[in-house]
Amino acid sequence: MSLTMYVETGLWRAHQQRLLAEFPGLVPVAKGNGYGFGNARLAGEAVRLGVPMLAAGTADEAAALAAVFPGDLLVLTPFRPGEPDVRLPAGRVVRTVAHPEALAALPPGTRVVVECMTSMRRHGVALAQLAGLPVQHLVLEGFAVHLPLDRPDGSDPVDEVAGVVRAIADAGLPTGRIYLSHLAAKDVQRLAGQYPGTEFRSRIGTRLWLGEVEALASRATVLDVTPIASGERYGYRQNKAKSDGHLLVVTGGTAHGVGLEAPKYVSRAVDKAKGLARAGLATVNRTLSPYSWQGKQLWFAEPPHMQVSILFLPGEIAPPAIGEELKLTIRHTTTHFDRVVER
């Protein structure tokens, strides 16, 4: 009895091939929970794609993937002087560096990508610092440009990247390779037309592994079905049922990521209103779950437990049988599935 992600493998891999053709030099990303698949599985897919480089989130992730992926491993988290040593395969790892002092602290011969500060304002070397970078003792593999997802000011992301390329050239540094994040294929093509001597390589994770939504389905197994009458008490907190119905015990709890939600940026008025409505319902212990049965999204009967959730099914809906599966709409990047089943 498991929380399961079903994968239509042919459809999923056809999507990967389309992106590989759309983004020349694509660098797949395997990090965190592996987008629900696990990083080792994604590394195996990268081998099948035939790409020469795989990006990992951290040095520890890169070390774990070294036995699965035989090519180069790009560590996305910038190196910091004094960080714990991690045993990495010699000659195959490229470290991202976002501060001049980190470059100076790396051993001679280390392969590096210098991340440049962008309008993301997250981390990166300021463009004004490029001219004095201490890279003479290192193998400079290129530069990285990490862009924001939204541009409410209407600015052109191509112009921003072009400004970085010009700054690199003005600093007397090579512009032969630029790694990009969050740039559309049409914009990458525009850049390639402007800078024919530069190789633009897109680092893609979410869109590569989760972009074909029709290929993926999340399902939870029904473990128990218990009828309950209005006014009867149930659960850890012994709340009263507000009406007749059934309590469904289903796979998926906090250990899987169910009920744990990252903050979201809300801009539209209608979305803000919905958020306020949800917050109001939560104060009276009414929280919609990500589970649904017969097209109806169900309410949590109480907060999710560690490995299961208890849902309330209204009395007018026929309950599922034990062993049947409920549809689950959940964020793959925060979910740990018990199994991934290919179909």
mmCIF file of N, CA and C in Angstrom, residues 125-235:
data_model
loop_
_atom_site.group_PDB
_atom_site.id
_atom_site.type_symbol
_atom_site.label_atom_id
_atom_site.label_comp_id
_atom_site.label_asym_id
_atom_site.label_seq_id
_atom_site.Cartn_x
_atom_site.Cartn_y
_atom_site.Cartn_z
ATOM 1 N N VAL A 125 29.100 37.048 -8.752
ATOM 2 C CA VAL A 125 30.145 38.068 -8.830
ATOM 3 C C VAL A 125 29.576 39.300 -9.528
ATOM 4 N N ALA A 126 29.752 40.451 -8.922
ATOM 5 C CA ALA A 126 29.300 41.688 -9.551
ATOM 6 C C ALA A 126 30.074 41.912 -10.850
ATOM 7 N N LEU A 127 29.399 42.467 -11.854
ATOM 8 C CA LEU A 127 30.044 42.658 -13.157
ATOM 9 C C LEU A 127 31.277 43.554 -13.037
ATOM 10 N N ALA A 128 31.235 44.488 -12.094
ATOM 11 C CA ALA A 128 32.379 45.389 -11.916
ATOM 12 C C ALA A 128 33.597 44.668 -11.341
ATOM 13 N N GLN A 129 33.388 43.454 -10.769
ATOM 14 C CA GLN A 129 34.496 42.708 -10.173
ATOM 15 C C GLN A 129 35.146 41.729 -11.156
ATOM 16 N N LEU A 130 34.578 41.593 -12.332
ATOM 17 C CA LEU A 130 35.072 40.565 -13.254
ATOM 18 C C LEU A 130 36.526 40.790 -13.656
ATOM 19 N N ALA A 131 36.897 42.035 -13.825
ATOM 20 C CA ALA A 131 38.246 42.316 -14.334
ATOM 21 C C ALA A 131 39.351 41.834 -13.404
ATOM 22 N N GLY A 132 39.092 41.775 -12.130
ATOM 23 C CA GLY A 132 40.159 41.399 -11.205
ATOM 24 C C GLY A 132 40.031 40.006 -10.629
ATOM 25 N N LEU A 133 39.275 39.141 -11.268
ATOM 26 C CA LEU A 133 39.057 37.813 -10.688
ATOM 27 C C LEU A 133 40.342 36.983 -10.668
ATOM 28 N N PRO A 134 40.631 36.324 -9.552
ATOM 29 C CA PRO A 134 41.831 35.478 -9.453
ATOM 30 C C PRO A 134 41.560 34.084 -10.033
ATOM 31 N N VAL A 135 41.606 33.965 -11.343
ATOM 32 C CA VAL A 135 41.294 32.688 -11.994
ATOM 33 C C VAL A 135 42.507 32.066 -12.682
ATOM 34 N N GLN A 136 43.650 32.683 -12.549
ATOM 35 C CA GLN A 136 44.813 32.206 -13.296
ATOM 36 C C GLN A 136 45.213 30.778 -12.915
ATOM 37 N N HIS A 137 44.974 30.380 -11.680
ATOM 38 C CA HIS A 137 45.367 29.046 -11.223
ATOM 39 C C HIS A 137 44.279 27.998 -11.442
ATOM 40 N N LEU A 138 43.156 28.423 -12.035
ATOM 41 C CA LEU A 138 41.996 27.544 -12.182
ATOM 42 C C LEU A 138 41.725 27.235 -13.650
ATOM 43 N N VAL A 139 40.876 26.228 -13.886
ATOM 44 C CA VAL A 139 40.406 25.924 -15.245
ATOM 45 C C VAL A 139 39.022 26.562 -15.374
ATOM 46 N N LEU A 140 38.957 27.685 -16.082
ATOM 47 C CA LEU A 140 37.714 28.433 -16.210
ATOM 48 C C LEU A 140 36.855 27.815 -17.310
ATOM 49 N N GLU A 141 35.775 27.151 -16.904
ATOM 50 C CA GLU A 141 34.908 26.457 -17.856
ATOM 51 C C GLU A 141 33.861 27.373 -18.480
ATOM 52 N N GLY A 142 33.616 28.516 -17.867
ATOM 53 C CA GLY A 142 32.602 29.416 -18.399
ATOM 54 C C GLY A 142 31.978 30.254 -17.298
ATOM 55 N N PHE A 143 30.888 30.896 -17.651
ATOM 56 C CA PHE A 143 30.172 31.758 -16.714
ATOM 57 C C PHE A 143 28.704 31.322 -16.666
ATOM 58 N N ALA A 144 28.040 31.649 -15.566
ATOM 59 C CA ALA A 144 26.640 31.256 -15.379
ATOM 60 C C ALA A 144 25.784 32.485 -15.148
ATOM 61 N N VAL A 145 24.581 32.442 -15.717
ATOM 62 C CA VAL A 145 23.617 33.537 -15.582
ATOM 63 C C VAL A 145 22.286 32.936 -15.148
ATOM 64 N N HIS A 146 21.887 33.225 -13.917
ATOM 65 C CA HIS A 146 20.640 32.695 -13.358
ATOM 66 C C HIS A 146 19.607 33.829 -13.352
ATOM 67 N N LEU A 147 18.541 33.653 -14.118
ATOM 68 C CA LEU A 147 17.576 34.729 -14.345
ATOM 69 C C LEU A 147 16.279 34.526 -13.562
ATOM 70 N N PRO A 148 15.556 35.604 -13.278
ATOM 71 C CA PRO A 148 14.253 35.472 -12.616
ATOM 72 C C PRO A 148 13.226 34.844 -13.548
ATOM 73 N N LEU A 149 12.175 34.278 -12.954
ATOM 74 C CA LEU A 149 11.113 33.662 -13.747
ATOM 75 C C LEU A 149 10.173 34.704 -14.340
ATOM 76 N N ASP A 150 9.857 35.734 -13.576
ATOM 77 C CA ASP A 150 8.903 36.764 -14.007
ATOM 78 C C ASP A 150 9.608 38.096 -14.206
ATOM 79 N N ARG A 151 9.046 38.884 -15.107
ATOM 80 C CA ARG A 151 9.590 40.219 -15.366
ATOM 81 C C ARG A 151 8.436 41.223 -15.432
ATOM 82 N N PRO A 152 7.905 41.617 -14.270
ATOM 83 C CA PRO A 152 6.780 42.554 -14.258
ATOM 84 C C PRO A 152 7.121 43.921 -14.835
ATOM 85 N N ASP A 153 8.427 44.251 -14.929
ATOM 86 C CA ASP A 153 8.813 45.539 -15.505
ATOM 87 C C ASP A 153 8.896 45.494 -17.026
ATOM 88 N N GLY A 154 8.655 44.298 -17.608
ATOM 89 C CA GLY A 154 8.676 44.181 -19.066
ATOM 90 C C GLY A 154 10.062 44.156 -19.681
ATOM 91 N N SER A 155 11.087 44.027 -18.864
ATOM 92 C CA SER A 155 12.455 44.022 -19.399
ATOM 93 C C SER A 155 12.716 42.758 -20.209
ATOM 94 N N ASP A 156 13.701 42.838 -21.090
ATOM 95 C CA ASP A 156 14.033 41.746 -21.990
ATOM 96 C C ASP A 156 15.168 40.913 -21.382
ATOM 97 N N PRO A 157 14.938 39.615 -21.114
ATOM 98 C CA PRO A 157 16.010 38.803 -20.532
ATOM 99 C C PRO A 157 17.230 38.678 -21.443
ATOM 100 N N VAL A 158 17.011 38.752 -22.753
ATOM 101 C CA VAL A 158 18.133 38.677 -23.687
ATOM 102 C C VAL A 158 19.050 39.873 -23.490
ATOM 103 N N ASP A 159 18.469 41.039 -23.274
ATOM 104 C CA ASP A 159 19.289 42.234 -23.025
ATOM 105 C C ASP A 159 20.130 42.065 -21.767
ATOM 106 N N GLU A 160 19.545 41.443 -20.731
ATOM 107 C CA GLU A 160 20.301 41.254 -19.490
ATOM 108 C C GLU A 160 21.482 40.314 -19.720
ATOM 109 N N VAL A 161 21.236 39.197 -20.403
ATOM 110 C CA VAL A 161 22.330 38.261 -20.663
ATOM 111 C C VAL A 161 23.391 38.907 -21.552
ATOM 112 N N ALA A 162 22.938 39.655 -22.564
ATOM 113 C CA ALA A 162 23.889 40.326 -23.456
ATOM 114 C C ALA A 162 24.779 41.289 -22.682
ATOM 115 N N GLY A 163 24.205 41.958 -21.686
ATOM 116 C CA GLY A 163 24.996 42.863 -20.867
ATOM 117 C C GLY A 163 26.068 42.130 -20.083
ATOM 118 N N VAL A 164 25.741 40.924 -19.627
ATOM 119 C CA VAL A 164 26.727 40.121 -18.904
ATOM 120 C C VAL A 164 27.839 39.679 -19.862
ATOM 121 N N VAL A 165 27.462 39.242 -21.053
ATOM 122 C CA VAL A 165 28.472 38.796 -22.024
ATOM 123 C C VAL A 165 29.423 39.941 -22.368
ATOM 124 N N ARG A 166 28.878 41.123 -22.558
ATOM 125 C CA ARG A 166 29.729 42.290 -22.866
ATOM 126 C C ARG A 166 30.672 42.591 -21.708
ATOM 127 N N ALA A 167 30.161 42.492 -20.478
ATOM 128 C CA ALA A 167 30.995 42.779 -19.306
ATOM 129 C C ALA A 167 32.126 41.766 -19.187
ATOM 130 N N ILE A 168 31.844 40.507 -19.487
ATOM 131 C CA ILE A 168 32.883 39.475 -19.448
ATOM 132 C C ILE A 168 33.974 39.783 -20.471
ATOM 133 N N ALA A 169 33.540 40.141 -21.681
ATOM 134 C CA ALA A 169 34.509 40.467 -22.740
ATOM 135 C C ALA A 169 35.320 41.702 -22.382
ATOM 136 N N ASP A 170 34.662 42.721 -21.829
ATOM 137 C CA ASP A 170 35.358 43.953 -21.451
ATOM 138 C C ASP A 170 36.394 43.697 -20.355
ATOM 139 N N ALA A 171 36.159 42.649 -19.536
ATOM 140 C CA ALA A 171 37.105 42.309 -18.466
ATOM 141 C C ALA A 171 38.265 41.482 -18.990
ATOM 142 N N GLY A 172 38.263 41.190 -20.286
ATOM 143 C CA GLY A 172 39.335 40.405 -20.868
ATOM 144 C C GLY A 172 39.235 38.915 -20.596
ATOM 145 N N LEU A 173 38.040 38.467 -20.258
ATOM 146 C CA LEU A 173 37.821 37.060 -19.950
ATOM 147 C C LEU A 173 37.123 36.373 -21.117
ATOM 148 N N PRO A 174 37.256 35.061 -21.247
ATOM 149 C CA PRO A 174 36.679 34.363 -22.403
ATOM 150 C C PRO A 174 35.156 34.266 -22.333
ATOM 151 N N THR A 175 34.508 34.461 -23.443
ATOM 152 C CA THR A 175 33.047 34.366 -23.534
ATOM 153 C C THR A 175 32.628 33.113 -24.293
ATOM 154 N N GLY A 176 33.480 32.103 -24.300
ATOM 155 C CA GLY A 176 33.204 30.918 -25.107
ATOM 156 C C GLY A 176 32.020 30.091 -24.646
ATOM 157 N N ARG A 177 31.707 30.132 -23.327
ATOM 158 C CA ARG A 177 30.594 29.301 -22.836
ATOM 159 C C ARG A 177 29.865 30.028 -21.713
ATOM 160 N N ILE A 178 28.539 30.089 -21.866
ATOM 161 C CA ILE A 178 27.677 30.695 -20.847
ATOM 162 C C ILE A 178 26.593 29.688 -20.484
ATOM 163 N N TYR A 179 26.463 29.415 -19.191
ATOM 164 C CA TYR A 179 25.396 28.544 -18.705
ATOM 165 C C TYR A 179 24.196 29.411 -18.309
ATOM 166 N N LEU A 180 23.008 28.984 -18.727
ATOM 167 C CA LEU A 180 21.803 29.784 -18.524
ATOM 168 C C LEU A 180 20.772 29.017 -17.700
ATOM 169 N N SER A 181 20.019 29.754 -16.900
ATOM 170 C CA SER A 181 18.861 29.190 -16.206
ATOM 171 C C SER A 181 17.666 30.103 -16.438
ATOM 172 N N HIS A 182 16.537 29.499 -16.797
ATOM 173 C CA HIS A 182 15.259 30.188 -16.942
ATOM 174 C C HIS A 182 15.229 31.130 -18.144
ATOM 175 N N LEU A 183 15.656 30.627 -19.271
ATOM 176 C CA LEU A 183 15.564 31.404 -20.509
ATOM 177 C C LEU A 183 14.883 30.533 -21.559
ATOM 178 N N ALA A 184 13.879 31.095 -22.226
ATOM 179 C CA ALA A 184 13.123 30.349 -23.233
ATOM 180 C C ALA A 184 14.000 30.022 -24.433
ATOM 181 N N ALA A 185 13.620 28.964 -25.143
ATOM 182 C CA ALA A 185 14.411 28.513 -26.291
ATOM 183 C C ALA A 185 14.547 29.609 -27.339
ATOM 184 N N LYS A 186 13.478 30.356 -27.578
ATOM 185 C CA LYS A 186 13.534 31.419 -28.590
ATOM 186 C C LYS A 186 14.532 32.503 -28.190
ATOM 187 N N ASP A 187 14.653 32.735 -26.896
ATOM 188 C CA ASP A 187 15.601 33.741 -26.426
ATOM 189 C C ASP A 187 17.039 33.228 -26.488
ATOM 190 N N VAL A 188 17.212 31.931 -26.238
ATOM 191 C CA VAL A 188 18.541 31.338 -26.398
ATOM 192 C C VAL A 188 18.973 31.441 -27.863
ATOM 193 N N GLN A 189 18.045 31.221 -28.779
ATOM 194 C CA GLN A 189 18.351 31.342 -30.204
ATOM 195 C C GLN A 189 18.725 32.773 -30.574
ATOM 196 N N ARG A 190 18.039 33.745 -29.977
ATOM 197 C CA ARG A 190 18.380 35.145 -30.229
ATOM 198 C C ARG A 190 19.807 35.450 -29.777
ATOM 199 N N LEU A 191 20.155 34.941 -28.612
ATOM 200 C CA LEU A 191 21.505 35.162 -28.103
ATOM 201 C C LEU A 191 22.549 34.503 -29.000
ATOM 202 N N ALA A 192 22.241 33.293 -29.456
ATOM 203 C CA ALA A 192 23.181 32.588 -30.328
ATOM 204 C C ALA A 192 23.401 33.358 -31.619
ATOM 205 N N GLY A 193 22.363 34.037 -32.096
ATOM 206 C CA GLY A 193 22.511 34.858 -33.295
ATOM 207 C C GLY A 193 23.359 36.089 -33.060
ATOM 208 N N GLN A 194 23.243 36.670 -31.866
ATOM 209 C CA GLN A 194 24.033 37.860 -31.537
ATOM 210 C C GLN A 194 25.492 37.529 -31.243
ATOM 211 N N TYR A 195 25.718 36.334 -30.648
ATOM 212 C CA TYR A 195 27.074 35.950 -30.228
ATOM 213 C C TYR A 195 27.397 34.561 -30.793
ATOM 214 N N PRO A 196 27.677 34.475 -32.069
ATOM 215 C CA PRO A 196 27.913 33.161 -32.699
ATOM 216 C C PRO A 196 29.133 32.429 -32.149
ATOM 217 N N GLY A 197 30.029 33.154 -31.510
ATOM 218 C CA GLY A 197 31.214 32.506 -30.956
ATOM 219 C C GLY A 197 31.026 31.996 -29.542
ATOM 220 N N THR A 198 29.825 32.160 -28.996
ATOM 221 C CA THR A 198 29.559 31.741 -27.624
ATOM 222 C C THR A 198 28.620 30.543 -27.613
ATOM 223 N N GLU A 199 28.939 29.556 -26.818
ATOM 224 C CA GLU A 199 28.068 28.392 -26.616
ATOM 225 C C GLU A 199 27.174 28.666 -25.412
ATOM 226 N N PHE A 200 25.878 28.704 -25.646
ATOM 227 C CA PHE A 200 24.921 28.921 -24.568
ATOM 228 C C PHE A 200 24.307 27.577 -24.183
ATOM 229 N N ARG A 201 24.510 27.191 -22.936
ATOM 230 C CA ARG A 201 24.046 25.893 -22.462
ATOM 231 C C ARG A 201 23.001 26.094 -21.362
ATOM 232 N N SER A 202 21.801 25.597 -21.591
ATOM 233 C CA SER A 202 20.696 25.774 -20.648
ATOM 234 C C SER A 202 20.677 24.659 -19.618
ATOM 235 N N ARG A 203 20.605 25.044 -18.344
ATOM 236 C CA ARG A 203 20.469 24.086 -17.241
ATOM 237 C C ARG A 203 18.981 23.964 -16.929
ATOM 238 N N ILE A 204 18.418 22.775 -17.112
ATOM 239 C CA ILE A 204 16.969 22.612 -16.996
ATOM 240 C C ILE A 204 16.647 21.409 -16.115
ATOM 241 N N GLY A 205 15.769 21.634 -15.145
ATOM 242 C CA GLY A 205 15.318 20.554 -14.278
ATOM 243 C C GLY A 205 13.810 20.371 -14.352
ATOM 244 N N THR A 206 13.066 21.316 -13.771
ATOM 245 C CA THR A 206 11.609 21.179 -13.669
ATOM 246 C C THR A 206 10.960 20.936 -15.023
ATOM 247 N N ARG A 207 11.299 21.738 -15.992
ATOM 248 C CA ARG A 207 10.648 21.600 -17.299
ATOM 249 C C ARG A 207 11.025 20.289 -17.978
ATOM 250 N N LEU A 208 12.238 19.815 -17.755
ATOM 251 C CA LEU A 208 12.690 18.574 -18.387
ATOM 252 C C LEU A 208 11.983 17.367 -17.789
ATOM 253 N N TRP A 209 11.918 17.297 -16.465
ATOM 254 C CA TRP A 209 11.400 16.099 -15.812
ATOM 255 C C TRP A 209 9.900 16.165 -15.540
ATOM 256 N N LEU A 210 9.353 17.367 -15.375
ATOM 257 C CA LEU A 210 7.942 17.494 -14.990
ATOM 258 C C LEU A 210 7.102 18.242 -16.016
ATOM 259 N N GLY A 211 7.712 18.617 -17.151
ATOM 260 C CA GLY A 211 7.011 19.459 -18.121
ATOM 261 C C GLY A 211 5.899 18.759 -18.873
ATOM 262 N N GLU A 212 5.952 17.447 -18.991
ATOM 263 C CA GLU A 212 4.895 16.701 -19.683
ATOM 264 C C GLU A 212 3.938 16.159 -18.625
ATOM 265 N N VAL A 213 2.964 16.993 -18.249
ATOM 266 C CA VAL A 213 2.095 16.644 -17.118
ATOM 267 C C VAL A 213 1.239 15.423 -17.411
ATOM 268 N N GLU A 214 0.933 15.183 -18.688
ATOM 269 C CA GLU A 214 0.102 14.036 -19.030
ATOM 270 C C GLU A 214 0.827 12.717 -18.810
ATOM 271 N N ALA A 215 2.146 12.771 -18.661
ATOM 272 C CA ALA A 215 2.918 11.548 -18.479
ATOM 273 C C ALA A 215 2.996 11.115 -17.023
ATOM 274 N N LEU A 216 2.541 11.967 -16.098
ATOM 275 C CA LEU A 216 2.732 11.704 -14.675
ATOM 276 C C LEU A 216 1.394 11.692 -13.944
ATOM 277 N N ALA A 217 1.234 10.747 -13.037
ATOM 278 C CA ALA A 217 0.023 10.672 -12.231
ATOM 279 C C ALA A 217 0.386 10.231 -10.826
ATOM 280 N N SER A 218 -0.113 10.957 -9.844
ATOM 281 C CA SER A 218 0.134 10.619 -8.444
ATOM 282 C C SER A 218 -1.123 9.973 -7.868
ATOM 283 N N ARG A 219 -0.938 8.857 -7.158
ATOM 284 C CA ARG A 219 -2.076 8.126 -6.619
ATOM 285 C C ARG A 219 -1.777 7.653 -5.198
ATOM 286 N N ALA A 220 -2.805 7.674 -4.359
ATOM 287 C CA ALA A 220 -2.694 7.218 -2.976
ATOM 288 C C ALA A 220 -3.622 6.028 -2.756
ATOM 289 N N THR A 221 -3.175 5.072 -1.986
ATOM 290 C CA THR A 221 -3.960 3.872 -1.720
ATOM 291 C C THR A 221 -4.868 4.084 -0.518
ATOM 292 N N VAL A 222 -6.108 3.614 -0.639
ATOM 293 C CA VAL A 222 -7.048 3.649 0.486
ATOM 294 C C VAL A 222 -6.736 2.485 1.413
ATOM 295 N N LEU A 223 -6.436 2.795 2.669
ATOM 296 C CA LEU A 223 -6.060 1.770 3.647
ATOM 297 C C LEU A 223 -7.228 1.346 4.528
ATOM 298 N N ASP A 224 -8.153 2.274 4.790
ATOM 299 C CA ASP A 224 -9.317 1.963 5.619
ATOM 300 C C ASP A 224 -10.460 2.909 5.289
ATOM 301 N N VAL A 225 -11.681 2.407 5.453
ATOM 302 C CA VAL A 225 -12.897 3.197 5.233
ATOM 303 C C VAL A 225 -13.802 2.966 6.437
ATOM 304 N N THR A 226 -14.103 4.052 7.171
ATOM 305 C CA THR A 226 -14.896 3.923 8.387
ATOM 306 C C THR A 226 -16.107 4.853 8.322
ATOM 307 N N PRO A 227 -17.340 4.300 8.413
ATOM 308 C CA PRO A 227 -18.512 5.184 8.440
ATOM 309 C C PRO A 227 -18.546 5.997 9.733
ATOM 310 N N ILE A 228 -19.041 7.220 9.632
ATOM 311 C CA ILE A 228 -19.139 8.077 10.813
ATOM 312 C C ILE A 228 -20.420 8.888 10.728
ATOM 313 N N ALA A 229 -21.083 9.064 11.846
ATOM 314 C CA ALA A 229 -22.333 9.815 11.900
ATOM 315 C C ALA A 229 -22.074 11.226 12.413
ATOM 316 N N SER A 230 -22.958 12.115 12.051
ATOM 317 C CA SER A 230 -22.847 13.502 12.503
ATOM 318 C C SER A 230 -22.775 13.557 14.032
ATOM 319 N N GLY A 231 -21.809 14.298 14.536
ATOM 320 C CA GLY A 231 -21.657 14.452 15.977
ATOM 321 C C GLY A 231 -20.714 13.461 16.616
ATOM 322 N N GLU A 232 -20.364 12.376 15.917
ATOM 323 C CA GLU A 232 -19.422 11.413 16.486
ATOM 324 C C GLU A 232 -18.012 11.997 16.486
ATOM 325 N N ARG A 233 -17.251 11.607 17.484
ATOM 326 C CA ARG A 233 -15.885 12.116 17.599
ATOM 327 C C ARG A 233 -14.903 11.150 16.944
ATOM 328 N N TYR A 234 -13.761 11.727 16.518
ATOM 329 C CA TYR A 234 -12.770 10.916 15.811
ATOM 330 C C TYR A 234 -11.396 11.572 15.936
ATOM 331 N N GLY A 235 -10.362 10.798 15.624
ATOM 332 C CA GLY A 235 -9.016 11.335 15.454
ATOM 333 C C GLY A 235 -8.296 11.653 16.747
#
